[in-house]
């Protein structure tokens, strides 16, 4: 065991791919330069890796959390904790470590929950990104299955590719379609979870499914991903409000299991059915019709806007807004915006990879290695491969 002071850190980003591991690497490097040892627990798409032992938590002088998704703090009671976005872990790791060492310890409340001395801000972006991060696998799995079905099994017709009825590829496309069916409920459920913890999950998912079931609120079209965002926020806020109602010890055991989920589902669900559903569905339908009616230069303009948003901060808030907009339209059968964003995502990493291959003398060994990594990321539509080059400039 090292005699150096010990730190622990958690990194997580909405997609759980590149930013998560870049922040982990930079924090470890900065800790070593400052004379500390550090264990980093990553919360990526593969799940939690390098989970802390209780001994590591006990030894830690501070806990650094660089995450854009919800992280439970209960196990860190009594420790100095700093909570921030994953970007600070990438770009300013040394400053973040110093902030952690200067932070106030968090305390455990009477009800067992952890209360930071200065609660971290749970901004709207982080709440929304918690939903997006859990939605992404459903978009990827569903999209790839449908793409394979049409790409291999589709028959060209004047109206586009058509999959023969009763074929294996029709089954494959149907399986992919189930992924898209779950997309909005998952988005809504984990937005609510970010606000109210577990009691908000069931109401969020149920009302998210409600948003895609127009017959329940007398609409011809569903409310789509916009409805999913609204139901997630509404369910989370209602569940949190019920959660904060003081109850005696006899009622407390059933409160989070029965009262909060049922109450939040009823209140938010009925509010959406009788007040919000139809107007939001009309807005979403208007957006869909506008996109479907684009002719001439309009798709080029949309592509330029989405491409600029994707490249603006490569995995950051603006990038994710563009991705959410394009991905949310897939469920309506409008694939063009997602195609635009996919191409835009691949351009920065592939461009930098090509630059390191063509102009090798202009880059050092580390940058050439980053170029190889960027190439692999670009082929799989991960824009963050270009971030090391942008950060260096």
Coordinates of C-alpha atoms in Angstrom, one line a residue, residues 65 178 184 188 200 224 263 270 274-275 279 284 288-289 300 323 336 347:
X65 CA -17.3 13.3 -9.0
X178 CA -39.4 -2.6 -30.3
X184 CA -39.5 7.4 -25.1
X188 CA -39.1 9.7 -19.5
X200 CA -39.9 8.4 -9.8
X224 CA -43.1 11.8 -29.2
X263 CA -49.8 9.0 -6.5
X270 CA -54.2 12.4 -15.6
X274 CA -56.7 15.9 -19.8
X275 CA -54.4 19.0 -20.1
X279 CA -51.3 20.3 -27.3
X284 CA -44.7 17.4 -32.2
X288 CA -42.8 16.2 -38.0
X289 CA -44.9 17.5 -40.9
X300 CA -29.2 21.4 -46.5
X323 CA -28.7 14.2 -30.9
X336 CA -33.0 12.0 -42.3
X347 CA -16.3 14.1 -39.3

